[in-house]
XYZ file of C-alpha atoms in Angstrom:
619
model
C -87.294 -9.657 -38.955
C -85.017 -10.846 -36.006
C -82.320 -12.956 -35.604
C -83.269 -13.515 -32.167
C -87.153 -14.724 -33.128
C -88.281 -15.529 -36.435
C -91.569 -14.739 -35.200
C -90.983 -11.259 -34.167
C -90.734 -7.866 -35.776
C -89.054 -6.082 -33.988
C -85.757 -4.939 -33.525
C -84.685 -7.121 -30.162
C -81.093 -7.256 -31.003
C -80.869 -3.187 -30.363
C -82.950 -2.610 -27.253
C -84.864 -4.121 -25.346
C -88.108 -3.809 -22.408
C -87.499 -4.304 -18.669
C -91.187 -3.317 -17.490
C -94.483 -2.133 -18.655
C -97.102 -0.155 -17.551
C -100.938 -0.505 -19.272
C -103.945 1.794 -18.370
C -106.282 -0.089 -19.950
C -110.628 0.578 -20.406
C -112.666 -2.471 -21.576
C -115.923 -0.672 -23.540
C -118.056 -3.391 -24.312
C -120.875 -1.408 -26.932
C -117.491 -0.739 -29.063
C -116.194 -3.952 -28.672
C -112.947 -2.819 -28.111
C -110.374 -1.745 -25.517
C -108.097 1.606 -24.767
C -105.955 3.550 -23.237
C -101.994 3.622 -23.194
C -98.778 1.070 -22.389
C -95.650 2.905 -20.955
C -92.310 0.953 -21.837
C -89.405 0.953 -19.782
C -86.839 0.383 -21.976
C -82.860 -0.043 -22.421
C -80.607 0.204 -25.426
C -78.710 -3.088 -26.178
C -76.557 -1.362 -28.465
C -76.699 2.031 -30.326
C -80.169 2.306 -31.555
C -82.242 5.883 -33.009
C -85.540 4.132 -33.697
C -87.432 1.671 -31.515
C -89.266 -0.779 -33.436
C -92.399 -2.696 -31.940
C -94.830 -5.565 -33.018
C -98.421 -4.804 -33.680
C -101.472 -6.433 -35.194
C -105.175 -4.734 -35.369
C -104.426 -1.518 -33.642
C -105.275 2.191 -34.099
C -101.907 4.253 -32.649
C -103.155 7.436 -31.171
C -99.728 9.467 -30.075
C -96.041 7.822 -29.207
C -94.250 10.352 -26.664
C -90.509 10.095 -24.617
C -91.538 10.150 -21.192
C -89.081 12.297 -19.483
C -88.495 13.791 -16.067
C -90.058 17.281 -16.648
C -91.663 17.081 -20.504
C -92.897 14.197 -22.645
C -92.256 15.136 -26.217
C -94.363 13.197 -29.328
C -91.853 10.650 -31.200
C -92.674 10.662 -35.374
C -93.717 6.991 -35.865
C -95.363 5.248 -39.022
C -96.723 1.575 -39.735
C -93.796 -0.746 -41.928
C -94.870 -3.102 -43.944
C -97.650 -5.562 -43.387
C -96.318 -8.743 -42.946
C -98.813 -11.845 -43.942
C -98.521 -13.675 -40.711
C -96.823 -11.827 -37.957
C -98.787 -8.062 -38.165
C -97.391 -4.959 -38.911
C -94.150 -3.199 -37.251
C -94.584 0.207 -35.791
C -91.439 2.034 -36.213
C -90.714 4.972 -33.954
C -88.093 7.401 -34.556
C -86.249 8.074 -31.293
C -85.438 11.762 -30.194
C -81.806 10.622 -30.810
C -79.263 7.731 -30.723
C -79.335 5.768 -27.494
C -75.953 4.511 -26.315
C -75.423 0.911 -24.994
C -77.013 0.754 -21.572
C -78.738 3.939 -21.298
C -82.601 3.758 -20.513
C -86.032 5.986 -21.970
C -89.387 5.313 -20.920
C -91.842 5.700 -24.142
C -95.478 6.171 -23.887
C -97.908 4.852 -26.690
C -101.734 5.216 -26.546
C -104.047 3.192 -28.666
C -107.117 1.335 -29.119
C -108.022 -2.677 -30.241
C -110.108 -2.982 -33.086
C -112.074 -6.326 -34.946
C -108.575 -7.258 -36.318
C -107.097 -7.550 -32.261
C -106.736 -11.689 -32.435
C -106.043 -11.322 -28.806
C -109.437 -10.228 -27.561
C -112.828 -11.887 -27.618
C -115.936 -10.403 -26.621
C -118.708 -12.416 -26.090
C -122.584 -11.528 -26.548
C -124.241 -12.606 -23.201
C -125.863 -15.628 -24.972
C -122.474 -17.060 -25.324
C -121.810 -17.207 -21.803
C -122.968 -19.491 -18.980
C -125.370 -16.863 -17.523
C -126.792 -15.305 -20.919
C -127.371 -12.552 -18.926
C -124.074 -10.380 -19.470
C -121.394 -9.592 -21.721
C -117.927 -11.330 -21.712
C -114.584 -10.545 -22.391
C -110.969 -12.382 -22.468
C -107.674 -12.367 -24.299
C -105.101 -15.007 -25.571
C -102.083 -13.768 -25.886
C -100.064 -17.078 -27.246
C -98.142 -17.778 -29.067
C -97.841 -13.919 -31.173
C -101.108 -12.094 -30.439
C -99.762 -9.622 -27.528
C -98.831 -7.605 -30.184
C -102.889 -7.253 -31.088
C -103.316 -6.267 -27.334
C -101.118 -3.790 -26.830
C -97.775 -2.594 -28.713
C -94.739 -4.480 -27.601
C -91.556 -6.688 -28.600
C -94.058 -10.028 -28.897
C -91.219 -12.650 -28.054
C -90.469 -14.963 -25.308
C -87.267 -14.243 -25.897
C -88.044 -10.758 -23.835
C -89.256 -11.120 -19.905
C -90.670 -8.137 -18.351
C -92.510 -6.976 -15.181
C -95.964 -5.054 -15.572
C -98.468 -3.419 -13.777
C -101.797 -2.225 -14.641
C -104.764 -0.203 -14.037
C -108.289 -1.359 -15.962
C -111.175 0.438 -15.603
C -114.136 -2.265 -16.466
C -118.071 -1.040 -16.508
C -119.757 -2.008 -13.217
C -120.924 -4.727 -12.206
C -118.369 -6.572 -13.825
C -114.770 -8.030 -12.238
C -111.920 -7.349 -13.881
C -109.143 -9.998 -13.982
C -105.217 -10.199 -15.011
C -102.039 -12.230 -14.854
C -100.895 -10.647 -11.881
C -101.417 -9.560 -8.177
C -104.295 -7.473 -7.321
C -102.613 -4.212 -5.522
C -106.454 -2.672 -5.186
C -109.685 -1.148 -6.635
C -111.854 1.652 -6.547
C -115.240 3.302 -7.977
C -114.855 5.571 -11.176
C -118.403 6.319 -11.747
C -119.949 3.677 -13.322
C -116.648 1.977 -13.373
C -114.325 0.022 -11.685
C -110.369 0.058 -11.996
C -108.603 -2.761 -10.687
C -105.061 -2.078 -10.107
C -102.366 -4.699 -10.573
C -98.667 -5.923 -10.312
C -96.196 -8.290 -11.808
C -93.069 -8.182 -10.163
C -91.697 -11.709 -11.730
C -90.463 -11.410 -14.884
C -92.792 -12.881 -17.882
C -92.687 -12.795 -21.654
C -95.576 -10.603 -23.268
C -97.685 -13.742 -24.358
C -98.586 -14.187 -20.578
C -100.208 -10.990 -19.773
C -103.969 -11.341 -20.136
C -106.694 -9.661 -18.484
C -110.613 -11.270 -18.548
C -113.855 -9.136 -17.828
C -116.949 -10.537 -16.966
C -119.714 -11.069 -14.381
C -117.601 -13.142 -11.908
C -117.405 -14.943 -8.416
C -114.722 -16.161 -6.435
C -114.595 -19.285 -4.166
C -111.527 -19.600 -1.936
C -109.411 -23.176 -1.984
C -107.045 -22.220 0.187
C -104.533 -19.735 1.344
C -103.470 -19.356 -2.074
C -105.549 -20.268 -4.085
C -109.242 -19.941 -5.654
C -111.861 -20.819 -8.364
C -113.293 -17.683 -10.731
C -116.290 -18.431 -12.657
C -119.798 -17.044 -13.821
C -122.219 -17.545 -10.605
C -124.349 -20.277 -12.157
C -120.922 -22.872 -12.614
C -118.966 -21.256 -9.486
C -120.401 -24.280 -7.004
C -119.460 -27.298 -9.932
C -116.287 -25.634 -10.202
C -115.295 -25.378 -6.838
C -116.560 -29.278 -6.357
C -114.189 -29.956 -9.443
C -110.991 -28.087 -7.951
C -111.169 -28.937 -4.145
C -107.652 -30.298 -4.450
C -106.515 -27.024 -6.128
C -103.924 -26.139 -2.716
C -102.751 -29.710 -2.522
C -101.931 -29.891 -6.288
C -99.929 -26.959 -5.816
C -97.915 -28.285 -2.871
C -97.643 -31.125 -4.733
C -96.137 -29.330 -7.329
C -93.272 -27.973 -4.904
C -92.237 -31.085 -3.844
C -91.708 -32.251 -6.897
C -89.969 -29.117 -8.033
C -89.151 -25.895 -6.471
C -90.686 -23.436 -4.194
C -93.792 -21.824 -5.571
C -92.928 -18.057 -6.094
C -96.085 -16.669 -7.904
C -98.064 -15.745 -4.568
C -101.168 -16.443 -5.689
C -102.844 -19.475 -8.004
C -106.234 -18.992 -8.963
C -108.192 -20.223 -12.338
C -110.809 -18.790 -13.809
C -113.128 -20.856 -15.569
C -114.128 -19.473 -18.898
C -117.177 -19.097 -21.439
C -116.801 -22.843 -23.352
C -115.508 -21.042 -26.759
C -111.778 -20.839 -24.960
C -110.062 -22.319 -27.943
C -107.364 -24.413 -25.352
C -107.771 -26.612 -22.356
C -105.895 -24.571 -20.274
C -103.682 -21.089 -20.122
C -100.818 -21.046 -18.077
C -101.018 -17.290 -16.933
C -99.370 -16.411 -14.000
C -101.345 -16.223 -10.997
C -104.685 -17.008 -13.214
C -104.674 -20.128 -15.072
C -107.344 -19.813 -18.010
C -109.205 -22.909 -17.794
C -111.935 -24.908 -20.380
C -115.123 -25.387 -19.041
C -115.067 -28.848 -20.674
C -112.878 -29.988 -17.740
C -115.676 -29.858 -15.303
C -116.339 -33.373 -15.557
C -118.200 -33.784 -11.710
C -116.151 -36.228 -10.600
C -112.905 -34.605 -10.968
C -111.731 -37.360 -13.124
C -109.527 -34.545 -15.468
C -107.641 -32.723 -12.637
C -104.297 -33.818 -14.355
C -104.760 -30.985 -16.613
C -104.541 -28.354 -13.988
C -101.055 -30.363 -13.253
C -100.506 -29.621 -16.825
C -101.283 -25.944 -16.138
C -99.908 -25.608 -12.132
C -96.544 -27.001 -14.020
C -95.952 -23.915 -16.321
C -95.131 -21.758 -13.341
C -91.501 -23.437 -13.395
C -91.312 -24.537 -17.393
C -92.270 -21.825 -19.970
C -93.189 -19.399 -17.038
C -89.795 -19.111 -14.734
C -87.423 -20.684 -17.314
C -89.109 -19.825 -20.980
C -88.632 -20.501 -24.074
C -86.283 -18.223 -26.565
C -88.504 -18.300 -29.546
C -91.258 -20.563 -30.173
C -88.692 -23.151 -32.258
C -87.474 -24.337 -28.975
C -91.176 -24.764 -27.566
C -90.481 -28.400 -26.533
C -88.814 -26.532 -23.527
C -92.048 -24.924 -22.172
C -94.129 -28.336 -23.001
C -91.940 -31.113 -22.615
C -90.737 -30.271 -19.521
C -94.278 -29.215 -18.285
C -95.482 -32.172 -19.506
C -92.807 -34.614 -17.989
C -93.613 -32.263 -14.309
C -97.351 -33.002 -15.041
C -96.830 -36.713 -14.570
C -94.571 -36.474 -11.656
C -97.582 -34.982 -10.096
C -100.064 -37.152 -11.539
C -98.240 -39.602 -9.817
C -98.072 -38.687 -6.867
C -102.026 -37.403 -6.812
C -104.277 -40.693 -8.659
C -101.019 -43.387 -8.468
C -98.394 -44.509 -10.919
C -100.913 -46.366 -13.293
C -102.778 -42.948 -14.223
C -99.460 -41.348 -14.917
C -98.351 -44.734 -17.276
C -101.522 -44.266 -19.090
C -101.726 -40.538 -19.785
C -97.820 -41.451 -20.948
C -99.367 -44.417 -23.269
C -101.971 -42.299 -24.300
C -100.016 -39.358 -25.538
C -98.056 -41.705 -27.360
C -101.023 -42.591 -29.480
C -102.069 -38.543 -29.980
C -98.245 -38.326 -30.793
C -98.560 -40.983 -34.055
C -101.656 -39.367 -34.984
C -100.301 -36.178 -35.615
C -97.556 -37.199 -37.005
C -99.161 -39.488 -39.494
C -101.461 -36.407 -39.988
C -98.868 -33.948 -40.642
C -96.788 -36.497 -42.312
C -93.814 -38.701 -40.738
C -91.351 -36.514 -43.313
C -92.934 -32.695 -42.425
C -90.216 -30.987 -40.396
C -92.808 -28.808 -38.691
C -92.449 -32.874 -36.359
C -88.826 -31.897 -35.910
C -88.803 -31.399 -31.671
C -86.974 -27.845 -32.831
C -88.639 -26.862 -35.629
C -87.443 -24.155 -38.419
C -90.357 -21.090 -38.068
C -88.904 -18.906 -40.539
C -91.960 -17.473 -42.208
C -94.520 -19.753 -40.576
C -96.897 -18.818 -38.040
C -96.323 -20.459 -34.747
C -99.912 -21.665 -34.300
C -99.368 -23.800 -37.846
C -96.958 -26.166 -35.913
C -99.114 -26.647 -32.867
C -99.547 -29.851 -32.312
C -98.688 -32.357 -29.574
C -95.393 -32.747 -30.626
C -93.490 -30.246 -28.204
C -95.474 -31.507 -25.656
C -94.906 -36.187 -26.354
C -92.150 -35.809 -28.272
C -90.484 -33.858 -25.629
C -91.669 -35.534 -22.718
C -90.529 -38.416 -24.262
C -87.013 -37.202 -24.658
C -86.860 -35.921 -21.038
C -88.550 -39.503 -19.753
C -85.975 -41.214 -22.253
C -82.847 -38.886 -20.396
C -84.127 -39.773 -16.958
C -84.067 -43.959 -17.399
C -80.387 -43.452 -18.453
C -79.315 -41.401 -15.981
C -81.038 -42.196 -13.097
C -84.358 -40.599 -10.980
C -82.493 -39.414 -8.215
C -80.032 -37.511 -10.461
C -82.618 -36.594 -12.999
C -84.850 -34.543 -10.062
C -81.571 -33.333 -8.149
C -80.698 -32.029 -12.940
C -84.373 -30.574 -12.973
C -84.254 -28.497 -9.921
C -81.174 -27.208 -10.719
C -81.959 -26.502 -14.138
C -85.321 -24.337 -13.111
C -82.821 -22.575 -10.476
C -80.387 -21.353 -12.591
C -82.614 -20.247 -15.895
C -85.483 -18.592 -13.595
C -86.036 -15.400 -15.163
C -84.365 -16.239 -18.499
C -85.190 -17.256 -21.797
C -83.314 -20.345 -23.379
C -82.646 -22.547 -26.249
C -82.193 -25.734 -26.594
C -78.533 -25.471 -26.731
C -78.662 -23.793 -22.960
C -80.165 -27.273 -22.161
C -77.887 -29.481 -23.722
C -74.532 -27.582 -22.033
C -76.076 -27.213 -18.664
C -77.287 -31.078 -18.853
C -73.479 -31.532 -19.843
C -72.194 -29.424 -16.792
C -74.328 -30.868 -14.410
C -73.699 -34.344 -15.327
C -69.904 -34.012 -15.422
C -70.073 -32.716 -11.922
C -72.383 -35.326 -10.218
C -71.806 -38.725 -12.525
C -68.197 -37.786 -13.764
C -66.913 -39.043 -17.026
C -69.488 -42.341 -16.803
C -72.680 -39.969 -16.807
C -70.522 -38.530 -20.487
C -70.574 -40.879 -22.207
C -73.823 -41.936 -21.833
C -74.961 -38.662 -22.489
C -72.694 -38.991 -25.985
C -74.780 -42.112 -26.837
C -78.042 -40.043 -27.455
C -78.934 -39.479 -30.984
C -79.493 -36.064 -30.249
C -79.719 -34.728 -33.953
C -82.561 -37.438 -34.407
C -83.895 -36.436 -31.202
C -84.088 -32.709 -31.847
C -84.110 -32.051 -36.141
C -85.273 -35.077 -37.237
C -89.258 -35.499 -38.410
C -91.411 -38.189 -37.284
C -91.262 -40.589 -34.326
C -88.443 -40.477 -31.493
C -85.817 -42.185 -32.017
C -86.212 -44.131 -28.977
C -89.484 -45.963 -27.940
C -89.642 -45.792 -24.578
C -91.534 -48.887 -22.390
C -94.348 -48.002 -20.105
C -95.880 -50.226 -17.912
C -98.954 -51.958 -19.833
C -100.554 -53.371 -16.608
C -103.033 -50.705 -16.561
C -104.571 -50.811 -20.162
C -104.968 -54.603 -19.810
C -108.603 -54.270 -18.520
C -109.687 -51.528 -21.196
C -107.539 -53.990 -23.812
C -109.736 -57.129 -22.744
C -113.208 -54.617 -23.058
C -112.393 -53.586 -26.523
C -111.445 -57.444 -27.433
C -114.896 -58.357 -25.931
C -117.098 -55.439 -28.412
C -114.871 -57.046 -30.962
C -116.097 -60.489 -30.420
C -119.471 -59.214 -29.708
C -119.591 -57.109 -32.632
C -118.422 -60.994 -34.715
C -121.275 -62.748 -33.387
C -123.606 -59.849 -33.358
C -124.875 -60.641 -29.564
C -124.621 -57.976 -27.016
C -125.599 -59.536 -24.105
C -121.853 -60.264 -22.748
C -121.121 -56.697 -22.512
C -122.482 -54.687 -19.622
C -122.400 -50.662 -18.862
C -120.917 -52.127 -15.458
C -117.709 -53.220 -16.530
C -117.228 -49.353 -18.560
C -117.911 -47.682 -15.717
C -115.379 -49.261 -13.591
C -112.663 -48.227 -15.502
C -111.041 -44.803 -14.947
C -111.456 -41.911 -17.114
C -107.897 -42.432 -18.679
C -108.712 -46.307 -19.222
C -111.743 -45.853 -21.025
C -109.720 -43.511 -22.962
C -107.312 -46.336 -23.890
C -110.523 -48.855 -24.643
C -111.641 -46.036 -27.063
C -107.745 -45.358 -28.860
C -106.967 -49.440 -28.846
C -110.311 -49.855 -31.100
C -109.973 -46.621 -33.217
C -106.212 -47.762 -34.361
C -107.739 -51.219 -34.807
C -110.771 -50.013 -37.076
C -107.988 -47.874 -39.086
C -105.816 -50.992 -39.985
C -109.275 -53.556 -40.951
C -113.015 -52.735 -40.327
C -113.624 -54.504 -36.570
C -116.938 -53.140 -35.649
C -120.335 -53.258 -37.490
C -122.722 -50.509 -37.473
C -125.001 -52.843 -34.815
C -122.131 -52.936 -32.793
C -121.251 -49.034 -32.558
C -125.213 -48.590 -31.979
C -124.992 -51.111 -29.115
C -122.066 -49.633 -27.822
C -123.187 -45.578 -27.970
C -126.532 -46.871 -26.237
C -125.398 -48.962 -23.368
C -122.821 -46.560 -22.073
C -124.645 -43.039 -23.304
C -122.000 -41.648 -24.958
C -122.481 -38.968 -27.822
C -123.608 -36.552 -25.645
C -121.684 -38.084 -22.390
C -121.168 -35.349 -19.724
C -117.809 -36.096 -19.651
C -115.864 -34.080 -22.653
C -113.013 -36.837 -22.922
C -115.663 -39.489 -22.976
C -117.508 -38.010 -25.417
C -114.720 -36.576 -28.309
C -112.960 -40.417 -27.907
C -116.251 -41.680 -29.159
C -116.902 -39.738 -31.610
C -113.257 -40.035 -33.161
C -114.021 -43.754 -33.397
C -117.343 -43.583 -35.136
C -116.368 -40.830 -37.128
C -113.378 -42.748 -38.382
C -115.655 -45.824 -39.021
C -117.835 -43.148 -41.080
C -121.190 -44.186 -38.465
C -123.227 -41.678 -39.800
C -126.100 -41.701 -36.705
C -123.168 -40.120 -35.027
C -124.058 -36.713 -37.248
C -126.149 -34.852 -35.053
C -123.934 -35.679 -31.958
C -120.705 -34.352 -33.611
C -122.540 -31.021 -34.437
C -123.564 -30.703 -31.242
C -120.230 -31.020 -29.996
C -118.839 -28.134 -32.135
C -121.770 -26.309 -31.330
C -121.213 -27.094 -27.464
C -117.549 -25.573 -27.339
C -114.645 -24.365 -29.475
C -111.871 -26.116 -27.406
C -109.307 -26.998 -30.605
C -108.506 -30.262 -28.889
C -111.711 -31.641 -29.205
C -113.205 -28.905 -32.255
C -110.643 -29.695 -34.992
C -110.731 -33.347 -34.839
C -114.178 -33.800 -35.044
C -114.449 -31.546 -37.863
C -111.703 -33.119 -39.778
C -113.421 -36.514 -38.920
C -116.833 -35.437 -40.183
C -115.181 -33.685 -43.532
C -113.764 -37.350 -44.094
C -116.778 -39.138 -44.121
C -117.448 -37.046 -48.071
C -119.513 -40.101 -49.391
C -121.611 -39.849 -46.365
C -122.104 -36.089 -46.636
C -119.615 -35.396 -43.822
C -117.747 -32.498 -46.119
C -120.530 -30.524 -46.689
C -122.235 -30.730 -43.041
C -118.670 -30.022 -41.533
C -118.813 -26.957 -43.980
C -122.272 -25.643 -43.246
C -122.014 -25.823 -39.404
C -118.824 -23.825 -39.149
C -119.940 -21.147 -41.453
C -122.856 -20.908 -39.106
C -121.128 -21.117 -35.937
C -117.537 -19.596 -36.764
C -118.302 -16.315 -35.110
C -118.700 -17.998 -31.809
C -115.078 -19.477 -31.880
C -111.883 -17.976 -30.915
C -110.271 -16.107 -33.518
C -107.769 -18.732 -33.259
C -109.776 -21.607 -33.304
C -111.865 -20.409 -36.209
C -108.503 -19.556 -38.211
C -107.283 -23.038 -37.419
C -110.627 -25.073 -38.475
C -110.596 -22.779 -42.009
C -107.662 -24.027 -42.520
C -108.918 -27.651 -41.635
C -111.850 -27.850 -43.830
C -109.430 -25.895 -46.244
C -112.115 -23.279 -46.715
């Protein structure tokens, strides 16, 4: 196991890959994909053997590629290793010096066990008329895709060829060069020049349109959603421009999202060039753009400057988070940005009250040794460390925070860091521009509470509360309402003038209420699900916030409508709550319907998401 990544196999400290080739065929009746990867590789110090992760694949031949012969390298499987797959260990044709390059070429095919992958049968799609595939690569499941050193803590260029059946489009994390007819095929060529760890190249494969934004940019989808999608993303070329004012210069050429089948396990993918996106964002009224800020933000943090290992992930998401609400800001106003900052405040005490205020997987820089990465997902990388960054930026300043920030994604582009990288060059900046003032204030942050300490931040930072007032006084009125037992002061008029994000707050406020003391009668919960139509609410948001608060006030005619919502998509921010909600409500037979409906519907999930909700319902 490395030094350099807990997470990783294999042997990073010895050599290392510069660029990668894949020639790549999707076969859909198999379920599986093949073909070869070429590494460009160069020895970091005197290695004989080459060791790479994999997970889930058949190895077909390992060869040196060399100017005029390409010999077959001896290679065997090492031990299986419980979370992080099994190494492939290739015996070099002899010791590599310090410097000195070899290209290797290893072909192979995906099988059931490839994490990365999921095909889906055509009734799982939008369409129901054709197939579907895509692949999630983070945090370690590259290494199920293709062999490779799976760690952020290597950034490589890649270009492909994949040959997909006709009719279908084929789609990857990178600029289309071309394509042309192979029989019944297509291959789509393509090309990475930027720099990228391996858990950002994806490719998706599917019956597919695209609608142009703008110069730049465009919406994929199937054909039946590509007109809701395109309504939903109009803004897509402003958000981006956006996006360089705030920060730097957009460098990736092209941003484009595809819109995927609703069992994506995440609400977004930050690939470059191709943001993976839930379907459950299509709201039709483009109330949950910010997440495509969320998304649009990763091309600076986690894509330019990345993360060494996934310990430090707070760099990726608490930066991308903190860039997410300078947008925000700037596109629907300061008070949308306060509240999405109040609300992941609340969805940071949950999961640390979940976890439990004293489990060091809440540390911002967690220890991974033997643990898979996905086990510590959770939004603490992304609140804790936005609230760190938001925390720096009050004490030092806005002006000097933005002038830090841009400086900061300058000099780390192309690089994997740590946290210590952060710290110095936040030391070294401020010394230059605030002298020994900006110092000591820097030497008055707790930073070993900050960064290794479980549980809350240190620090509770004050946002403004002017915008959660009206939400605040809503929820105080069901309360009353639900006292007396008469409805008739609350109209579906005063809901619906509040903002997505406020009704969001009306929903938290009362669910953290109902925790502490029971506030809300069964009448009142009926009265409230009926005047503003909410368990099976268009709006995804809308509907999970609901559902979390009569789950936790165990309102069993809420049943059926959290089923469907499993049943509806497998996006884990919306899947594993309500899940873990309906398992809690035992006396009520939550446990065993929770049980029944995943066993039925677990082959429709991600890999991921199905591993995660096992674990859940501790099945």
């Amino acid at each position: 196991m490395s030094t350099i990544d807990p997470n990783s196999l294999s042997n990073l400290s010895h050599i290392t890959t510069n660029h990668l080739h894949l020639s790549l065929s999707v076969d859909f009746p198999r379920k599986l994909i093949h073909g070869h990867v070429l590494l460009s590789l160069q020895a970091l110090a005197e290695s004989s053997s080459l060791i790479l992760d994999t997970t889930g694949l058949i190895i077909h031949s390992v060869q040196l590629v060399c100017p005029d012969s390409s010999p077959h390298l001896s290679f065997k499987f090492g031990n299986k290793h419980k979370f992080y797959g099994t190494p492939l260990e290739i015996t070099l044709d002899r010791p590599y010096n310090k410097d000195e390059s070899l290209k290797v070429r290893i072909d192979y095919q995906t099988t059931e066990d490839s994490g990365a992958l999921q095909f889906l049968t055509p009734e799982q799609t939008k369409g129901k008329k054709h197939p579907f595939l895509f692949t999630q690569c983070q945090s370690i499941y590259a290494r199920s895709l293709f062999p490779c050193q799976d760690s952020p803590s290597v950034k490589l260029s890649y270009s492909a060829d994949l040959r997909v059946p006709k009719p279908f489009t084929g789609l990857m994390s990178a600029i289309c060069t071309g394509s042309k007819d192979d029989g019944d095929h297509t291959i789509f060529t393509w090309e990475q020049t930027i720099s990228v760890p391996s858990y950002l190249i994806v490719l998706a494969c599917g019956n597919l349109v695209k609608h142009d934004i703008g110069p730049r940019t465009a919406v994929w989808a199937e054909p039946e959603f590509i007109d809701a999608c395109a309504y939903e993303f109009a803004d897509l070329e402003h958000i981006v421009s956006l996006g360089e004012s705030i920060i730097t210069p957009y460098v990736w050429k092209r941003y484009d999202l595809l819109i995927l089948p609703p069992s994506f396990p995440y609400g977004g993918m930050e690939n470059p060039c191709l943001t993976f996106v839930t379907p459950t964002m299509i709201s039709g009224d483009r109330s949950l753009v910010d997440l495509i800020s969320h998304e649009l933000s990763h091309s600076w943090s986690g894509n330019l400057v990345t993360t060494r290992n996934w310990e430090h992930f707070w760099l990726n998401e608490g930066w991308t988070t903190f860039f997410e609400r300078q947008i925000t800001e700037k596109l629907s106003g300061r008070d949308t940005s306060q509240l999405l900052s109040v609300l992941g405040v609340d969805e940071l005490k949950n999961d640390v009250n979940r976890m439990g205020v004293t489990n060091k997987l809440t540390n911002m820089v967690p220890n991974l040794t033997e643990v898979h990465p996905d086990d510590a997902f959770s939004t603490i990388p992304y609140e804790k460390g936005y609230n760190f960054l938001y925390y720096l930026q009050h004490m030092l300043g806005k002006d000097f925070w933005k002038s830090f920030y841009q400086a900061y994604v300058y000099k780390f582009t192309g690089k994997s860091i740590d946290t210590d990288d952060f710290k110095n060059f936040l030391y070294e900046f401020t010394s230059s521009n605030l002298g020994p003032q900006g110092v000591e204030k820097l030497d008055s942050v707790d930073w070993d509470s900050w960064l290794n300490k479980p549980g809350m931040p240190p620090v509770k930072n004050e946002f403004d509360s002017e915008p959660m007032q009206a939400p605040i006084n809503l929820a105080n009125k069901w309360i009353s309402a639900s006292n007396s037992g008469d409805y008739s002061q609350v109209t579906k008029k005063e809901f619906d003038n509040l903002s997505t994000h406020q009704k969001l707050v009306f929903f938290t406020d009362l669910k953290t209420r109902q925790e502490e003391t029971p506030i809300l009668s069964e009448s009142a919960l009926a009265a409230m699900d009926s005047t503003y139509g909410l368990s099976y609410n268009g709006n995804f948001e809308i509907r999970a916030a609901w559902l979390y608060l009569a789950l936790g006030a165990k309102y069993k005619p809420v049943f059926d409508a959290a089923v469907s919502m499993v049943a509806d998509q497998g996006r884990m921010k919306f899947t594993r709550p309500v899940y873990r909600l309906l398992a809690a409500c035992k006396d009520e037979g939550g446990y065993e319907l929770a049980k029944e409906t995943f066993l039925k519907l677990e082959n429709t999930y991600h890999p991921i998401c199905a591993r995660m909700v096992r674990q859940d319902l501790k099945l």
